[in-house]
Amino acid sequence: MELQTIWIGLIAVLWVGYFVLEGFDFGVAMLLRAVGKNEAERRAIVTTLGPLWDGNEVWVLVAGGATFAAFPEWYATLFSGFYLPLLLILVGLILRGVAFEYRSKNAGAAWRGRWDVAMAVGSFVPALLWGVAFANIVRGVPLAESELGNIEYVGGFWNLLNPYALLGGLVTLSLFLTHGAIFLSLKTSGAIRDRAHALAGKIGLVAAVLAVAFLVWTQVAYSDKTWTWVTIIGAAAAWLGGLAANAKRREGWAFLLSAITLALAVVTLFGVLYPNVMPNIDRTQVGLDIY
């Protein structure tokens, strides 16, 4: 096995870890005021994330560092071409982190309410835009070779807001919301657990439809491999199994199966890409691969 293949596999593993672990963080924060109906309930919800949220963000930092170390041209093209979406993601993550830290600094309802909104918005933006970004990478973006021989992104911000990418954003958003709701029903009791359980079932069905549509579109339009059908079918089966377990109030199994779904979805996207890392939207033109 070549070193480049090992690196792309490692990067895929890091993104799996990030989507599985940070995914429920995003979902819980977005559901804070929908599930928590008073301050005591909202404080209990935030407490479930207290020891976890900042550690889970390490995965994306390591993934970015590994990309820079192993594929610097991919890193440079990605971060220059996707500058605005990645900046918005960064702002969202900063806002979210500040909200976690500052929410408890004042007992006033207005103060905590503002930070609750900041926490939800700071989670919503990355949850949506990560899906948009990954979908654009799979679909391909306008690339051209510069005078210095480097590959550069030559599109604009609006090129990134295409139907396929927006569907990808809705998929990650709905998956993370469901994952977070299942986590809440696993970690809490009483009214919070009941509300989270109900939301997981409802949002999970929407996520199932969106995810199947997105993965089938991905396979049919952008994949030249048949084995990725296996991961797509596996992801669909795991998600339906998770919803069934949630319906039976088996939250541990539901959370495990939703985590497996997210992992298989990431594996599918990297499998579709391989050996490319950033294809040109015009497949006859120059793009970036791992070699």
Tab-separated table of C-alpha atoms in Angstrom:
chain	number	residue	atom	x	y	z
A	1	MET	CA	0.000	0.000	0.000
A	2	GLU	CA	1.400	3.395	-0.972
A	3	LEU	CA	1.946	6.162	1.567
A	4	GLN	CA	-0.582	8.470	-0.114
A	5	THR	CA	-3.291	5.839	0.252
A	6	ILE	CA	-2.486	5.440	3.951
A	7	TRP	CA	-2.747	9.219	4.415
A	8	ILE	CA	-6.093	9.526	2.656
A	9	GLY	CA	-7.369	6.629	4.768
A	10	LEU	CA	-6.168	8.369	7.931
A	11	ILE	CA	-7.842	11.627	6.908
A	12	ALA	CA	-11.090	9.741	6.245
A	13	VAL	CA	-10.888	8.186	9.727
A	14	LEU	CA	-10.420	11.650	11.267
A	15	TRP	CA	-13.488	12.980	9.453
A	16	VAL	CA	-15.469	9.949	10.595
A	17	GLY	CA	-14.490	10.735	14.184
A	18	TYR	CA	-15.412	14.385	13.747
A	19	PHE	CA	-18.830	13.764	12.189
A	20	VAL	CA	-19.760	11.094	14.739
A	21	LEU	CA	-18.603	12.964	17.841
A	22	GLU	CA	-19.075	16.602	16.909
A	23	GLY	CA	-22.299	15.663	15.117
A	24	PHE	CA	-24.222	15.025	18.328
A	25	ASP	CA	-22.693	18.195	19.831
A	26	PHE	CA	-24.137	20.231	16.988
A	27	GLY	CA	-27.493	18.487	17.263
A	28	VAL	CA	-27.836	18.978	21.017
A	29	ALA	CA	-26.905	22.677	20.815
A	30	MET	CA	-29.396	23.304	17.999
A	31	LEU	CA	-32.151	21.575	19.983
A	32	LEU	CA	-31.371	23.367	23.251
A	33	ARG	CA	-34.423	25.625	23.334
A	34	ALA	CA	-36.687	23.207	21.465
A	35	VAL	CA	-36.171	20.463	24.042
A	36	GLY	CA	-35.422	22.535	27.141
A	37	LYS	CA	-38.563	24.447	28.143
A	38	ASN	CA	-37.151	26.162	31.226
A	39	GLU	CA	-33.768	27.165	32.612
A	40	ALA	CA	-33.341	24.030	34.732
A	41	GLU	CA	-33.917	21.798	31.695
A	42	ARG	CA	-31.637	23.858	29.467
A	43	ARG	CA	-28.896	23.752	32.085
A	44	ALA	CA	-29.239	19.971	32.247
A	45	ILE	CA	-28.948	19.766	28.448
A	46	VAL	CA	-25.820	21.914	28.351
A	47	THR	CA	-24.335	19.785	31.128
A	48	THR	CA	-24.537	16.685	28.914
A	49	LEU	CA	-22.043	18.371	26.570
A	50	GLY	CA	-19.878	20.000	29.221
A	51	PRO	CA	-16.987	17.493	29.279
A	52	LEU	CA	-17.199	16.652	25.568
A	53	TRP	CA	-17.739	19.533	23.160
A	54	ASP	CA	-14.251	21.092	23.153
A	55	GLY	CA	-12.504	17.715	22.936
A	56	ASN	CA	-14.617	16.664	19.982
A	57	GLU	CA	-13.425	19.683	17.978
A	58	VAL	CA	-9.863	18.353	18.059
A	59	TRP	CA	-10.784	15.894	15.306
A	60	VAL	CA	-11.243	18.619	12.694
A	61	LEU	CA	-8.005	20.329	13.732
A	62	VAL	CA	-6.061	17.106	13.285
A	63	ALA	CA	-7.835	16.424	9.967
A	64	GLY	CA	-6.809	19.866	8.707
A	65	GLY	CA	-3.235	19.362	9.893
A	66	ALA	CA	-3.032	15.937	8.258
A	67	THR	CA	-4.334	17.394	4.978
A	68	PHE	CA	-1.705	20.134	5.085
A	69	ALA	CA	1.062	17.652	5.881
A	70	ALA	CA	0.151	15.018	3.296
A	71	PHE	CA	-1.523	16.966	0.471
A	72	PRO	CA	-0.440	20.618	0.674
A	73	GLU	CA	-1.757	21.486	-2.799
A	74	TRP	CA	-5.189	20.101	-1.903
A	75	TYR	CA	-5.083	22.079	1.336
A	76	ALA	CA	-4.100	25.293	-0.445
A	77	THR	CA	-6.707	24.916	-3.199
A	78	LEU	CA	-9.445	23.958	-0.763
A	79	PHE	CA	-8.833	26.750	1.721
A	80	SER	CA	-8.452	29.427	-0.947
A	81	GLY	CA	-11.424	28.311	-3.039
A	82	PHE	CA	-13.731	27.654	-0.085
A	83	TYR	CA	-12.504	30.668	1.845
A	84	LEU	CA	-15.907	32.232	2.651
A	85	PRO	CA	-17.727	29.013	3.670
A	86	LEU	CA	-14.790	27.915	5.826
A	87	LEU	CA	-14.616	31.376	7.383
A	88	LEU	CA	-18.318	31.159	8.239
A	89	ILE	CA	-17.735	27.715	9.755
A	90	LEU	CA	-14.861	29.106	11.834
A	91	VAL	CA	-16.961	32.043	13.031
A	92	GLY	CA	-19.750	29.632	13.946
A	93	LEU	CA	-17.393	27.407	15.927
A	94	ILE	CA	-15.944	30.423	17.752
A	95	LEU	CA	-19.414	31.776	18.544
A	96	ARG	CA	-20.477	28.358	19.791
A	97	GLY	CA	-17.409	27.947	21.994
A	98	VAL	CA	-17.833	31.402	23.520
A	99	ALA	CA	-21.509	30.646	24.180
A	100	PHE	CA	-20.628	27.498	26.127
A	101	GLU	CA	-18.158	29.412	28.268
A	102	TYR	CA	-20.145	32.620	28.850
A	103	ARG	CA	-23.660	31.268	29.289
A	104	SER	CA	-23.169	30.582	32.988
A	105	LYS	CA	-21.422	33.882	33.781
A	106	ASN	CA	-24.713	35.637	34.504
A	107	ALA	CA	-27.947	34.235	35.920
A	108	GLY	CA	-30.166	36.664	34.006
A	109	ALA	CA	-32.738	35.110	31.681
A	110	ALA	CA	-32.005	37.590	28.874
A	111	TRP	CA	-28.253	36.967	29.116
A	112	ARG	CA	-28.628	33.192	28.972
A	113	GLY	CA	-31.257	33.417	26.251
A	114	ARG	CA	-28.894	35.347	23.970
A	115	TRP	CA	-26.114	32.813	24.488
A	116	ASP	CA	-28.558	29.961	23.849
A	117	VAL	CA	-29.349	31.506	20.471
A	118	ALA	CA	-25.643	32.034	19.790
A	119	MET	CA	-24.978	28.388	20.634
A	120	ALA	CA	-27.716	27.219	18.275
A	121	VAL	CA	-26.615	29.487	15.409
A	122	GLY	CA	-22.964	28.599	15.964
A	123	SER	CA	-23.899	24.925	15.585
A	124	PHE	CA	-26.371	25.358	12.718
A	125	VAL	CA	-23.890	27.090	10.406
A	126	PRO	CA	-21.145	24.401	10.532
A	127	ALA	CA	-23.704	21.568	10.481
A	128	LEU	CA	-25.112	22.928	7.220
A	129	LEU	CA	-21.906	24.139	5.567
A	130	TRP	CA	-19.838	20.996	6.180
A	131	GLY	CA	-22.338	19.128	4.042
A	132	VAL	CA	-22.241	21.837	1.372
A	133	ALA	CA	-18.441	21.747	1.324
A	134	PHE	CA	-18.118	17.955	1.074
A	135	ALA	CA	-20.807	17.761	-1.595
A	136	ASN	CA	-18.945	20.329	-3.701
A	137	ILE	CA	-15.703	18.387	-3.354
A	138	VAL	CA	-17.427	15.223	-4.588
A	139	ARG	CA	-19.264	17.030	-7.399
A	140	GLY	CA	-16.180	18.896	-8.517
A	141	VAL	CA	-15.443	22.603	-8.699
A	142	PRO	CA	-14.020	24.861	-11.424
A	143	LEU	CA	-10.233	24.406	-11.375
A	144	ALA	CA	-7.485	25.668	-13.649
A	145	GLU	CA	-3.705	25.473	-13.775
A	146	SER	CA	-1.957	28.734	-12.933
A	147	GLU	CA	1.108	30.148	-14.662
A	148	LEU	CA	3.220	28.681	-11.861
A	149	GLY	CA	1.802	25.215	-12.459
A	150	ASN	CA	-0.421	25.153	-9.371
A	151	ILE	CA	-4.066	24.090	-9.437
A	152	GLU	CA	-6.367	26.961	-8.453
A	153	TYR	CA	-10.075	27.354	-7.811
A	154	VAL	CA	-11.505	29.696	-10.451
A	155	GLY	CA	-15.158	29.751	-9.435
A	156	GLY	CA	-16.987	32.060	-7.061
A	157	PHE	CA	-19.024	31.701	-3.896
A	158	TRP	CA	-22.272	31.184	-5.819
A	159	ASN	CA	-20.789	28.218	-7.684
A	160	LEU	CA	-20.822	26.408	-4.346
A	161	LEU	CA	-24.559	26.912	-3.811
A	162	ASN	CA	-25.843	24.372	-6.317
A	163	PRO	CA	-28.752	21.938	-5.750
A	164	TYR	CA	-26.533	18.930	-5.070
A	165	ALA	CA	-24.428	20.811	-2.508
A	166	LEU	CA	-27.457	22.327	-0.790
A	167	LEU	CA	-28.972	18.856	-0.510
A	168	GLY	CA	-25.704	17.697	1.056
A	169	GLY	CA	-25.978	20.512	3.591
A	170	LEU	CA	-29.535	19.557	4.501
A	171	VAL	CA	-28.418	15.936	4.907
A	172	THR	CA	-25.673	16.732	7.418
A	173	LEU	CA	-27.972	19.178	9.217
A	174	SER	CA	-30.783	16.646	9.626
A	175	LEU	CA	-28.443	13.773	10.489
A	176	PHE	CA	-26.734	15.826	13.201
A	177	LEU	CA	-30.074	16.971	14.610
A	178	THR	CA	-31.265	13.369	14.866
A	179	HIS	CA	-27.927	12.179	16.264
A	180	GLY	CA	-28.090	14.908	18.901
A	181	ALA	CA	-31.696	14.122	19.811
A	182	ILE	CA	-30.821	10.446	20.295
A	183	PHE	CA	-27.835	11.437	22.438
A	184	LEU	CA	-30.098	13.603	24.599
A	185	SER	CA	-32.633	10.823	25.053
A	186	LEU	CA	-29.750	8.537	26.036
A	187	LYS	CA	-28.234	10.938	28.572
A	188	THR	CA	-31.326	12.458	30.187
A	189	SER	CA	-34.578	11.379	31.770
A	190	GLY	CA	-38.107	12.618	32.299
A	191	ALA	CA	-39.602	15.309	30.078
A	192	ILE	CA	-36.307	16.098	28.334
A	193	ARG	CA	-35.874	12.494	27.315
A	194	ASP	CA	-39.461	12.253	26.067
A	195	ARG	CA	-39.184	15.391	23.921
A	196	ALA	CA	-35.811	14.373	22.518
A	197	HIS	CA	-37.150	10.903	21.738
A	198	ALA	CA	-40.109	12.350	19.819
A	199	LEU	CA	-37.933	14.769	17.863
A	200	ALA	CA	-35.440	12.037	16.970
A	201	GLY	CA	-38.187	9.984	15.381
A	202	LYS	CA	-39.641	12.881	13.388
A	203	ILE	CA	-36.393	14.442	12.208
A	204	GLY	CA	-34.895	11.012	11.599
A	205	LEU	CA	-37.522	10.180	8.989
A	206	VAL	CA	-36.806	13.437	7.140
A	207	ALA	CA	-33.074	12.730	7.368
A	208	ALA	CA	-33.614	9.233	5.941
A	209	VAL	CA	-35.328	10.578	2.834
A	210	LEU	CA	-32.748	13.320	2.292
A	211	ALA	CA	-29.768	11.024	2.901
A	212	VAL	CA	-30.987	8.291	0.556
A	213	ALA	CA	-31.636	10.850	-2.182
A	214	PHE	CA	-28.193	12.401	-1.696
A	215	LEU	CA	-26.239	9.133	-1.571
A	216	VAL	CA	-28.022	7.637	-4.554
A	217	TRP	CA	-27.434	10.877	-6.506
A	218	THR	CA	-23.772	10.683	-5.492
A	219	GLN	CA	-23.424	7.082	-6.606
A	220	VAL	CA	-25.241	7.480	-9.914
A	221	ALA	CA	-23.763	10.809	-10.968
A	222	TYR	CA	-20.259	10.869	-9.539
A	223	SER	CA	-19.061	7.341	-8.690
A	224	ASP	CA	-17.365	4.877	-11.021
A	225	LYS	CA	-17.166	2.199	-8.294
A	226	THR	CA	-19.729	-0.466	-7.500
A	227	TRP	CA	-18.489	-1.251	-3.980
A	228	THR	CA	-19.757	2.106	-2.675
A	229	TRP	CA	-23.279	0.734	-3.108
A	230	VAL	CA	-22.406	-1.539	-0.174
A	231	THR	CA	-21.662	1.393	2.136
A	232	ILE	CA	-24.771	3.255	0.922
A	233	ILE	CA	-27.012	0.259	1.634
A	234	GLY	CA	-25.230	-0.276	4.948
A	235	ALA	CA	-25.781	3.354	5.941
A	236	ALA	CA	-29.473	3.153	5.040
A	237	ALA	CA	-29.919	-0.114	6.977
A	238	ALA	CA	-28.108	1.267	10.030
A	239	TRP	CA	-30.214	4.438	10.007
A	240	LEU	CA	-33.492	2.551	9.756
A	241	GLY	CA	-32.288	0.221	12.496
A	242	GLY	CA	-31.444	3.227	14.634
A	243	LEU	CA	-34.901	4.723	14.140
A	244	ALA	CA	-36.468	1.380	15.038
A	245	ALA	CA	-34.330	1.152	18.184
A	246	ASN	CA	-35.264	4.713	19.088
A	247	ALA	CA	-38.957	3.870	18.688
A	248	LYS	CA	-38.491	1.015	21.178
A	249	ARG	CA	-36.629	3.354	23.568
A	250	ARG	CA	-33.368	1.468	23.082
A	251	GLU	CA	-31.327	4.674	22.973
A	252	GLY	CA	-27.940	3.010	23.297
A	253	TRP	CA	-28.485	0.935	20.179
A	254	ALA	CA	-30.059	3.893	18.384
A	255	PHE	CA	-27.019	6.060	19.100
A	256	LEU	CA	-24.604	3.336	17.990
A	257	LEU	CA	-26.488	2.790	14.730
A	258	SER	CA	-26.732	6.503	13.974
A	259	ALA	CA	-22.970	6.754	14.556
A	260	ILE	CA	-22.425	3.845	12.142
A	261	THR	CA	-24.597	5.644	9.571
A	262	LEU	CA	-22.488	8.797	9.783
A	263	ALA	CA	-19.292	6.771	9.534
A	264	LEU	CA	-20.499	4.878	6.452
A	265	ALA	CA	-21.649	8.126	4.827
A	266	VAL	CA	-18.156	9.613	5.196
A	267	VAL	CA	-16.578	6.392	3.913
A	268	THR	CA	-18.897	6.536	0.901
A	269	LEU	CA	-17.865	10.098	0.053
A	270	PHE	CA	-14.152	9.330	0.334
A	271	GLY	CA	-14.667	6.099	-1.597
A	272	VAL	CA	-16.390	7.966	-4.422
A	273	LEU	CA	-13.549	10.488	-4.518
A	274	TYR	CA	-10.598	8.081	-4.402
A	275	PRO	CA	-8.018	8.487	-5.900
A	276	ASN	CA	-9.132	12.093	-6.448
A	277	VAL	CA	-9.235	14.562	-3.612
A	278	MET	CA	-10.638	17.550	-5.505
A	279	PRO	CA	-11.910	16.789	-9.013
A	280	ASN	CA	-12.592	19.416	-11.640
A	281	ILE	CA	-16.267	19.939	-12.360
A	282	ASP	CA	-15.285	19.314	-15.972
A	283	ARG	CA	-13.908	15.800	-15.580
A	284	THR	CA	-11.909	16.199	-18.832
A	285	GLN	CA	-9.854	18.996	-17.270
A	286	VAL	CA	-7.112	19.025	-14.667
A	287	GLY	CA	-8.000	18.160	-11.056
A	288	LEU	CA	-6.248	17.059	-7.884
A	289	ASP	CA	-5.611	13.454	-6.882
A	290	ILE	CA	-3.538	11.779	-4.184
A	291	TYR	CA	-0.554	10.960	-6.392
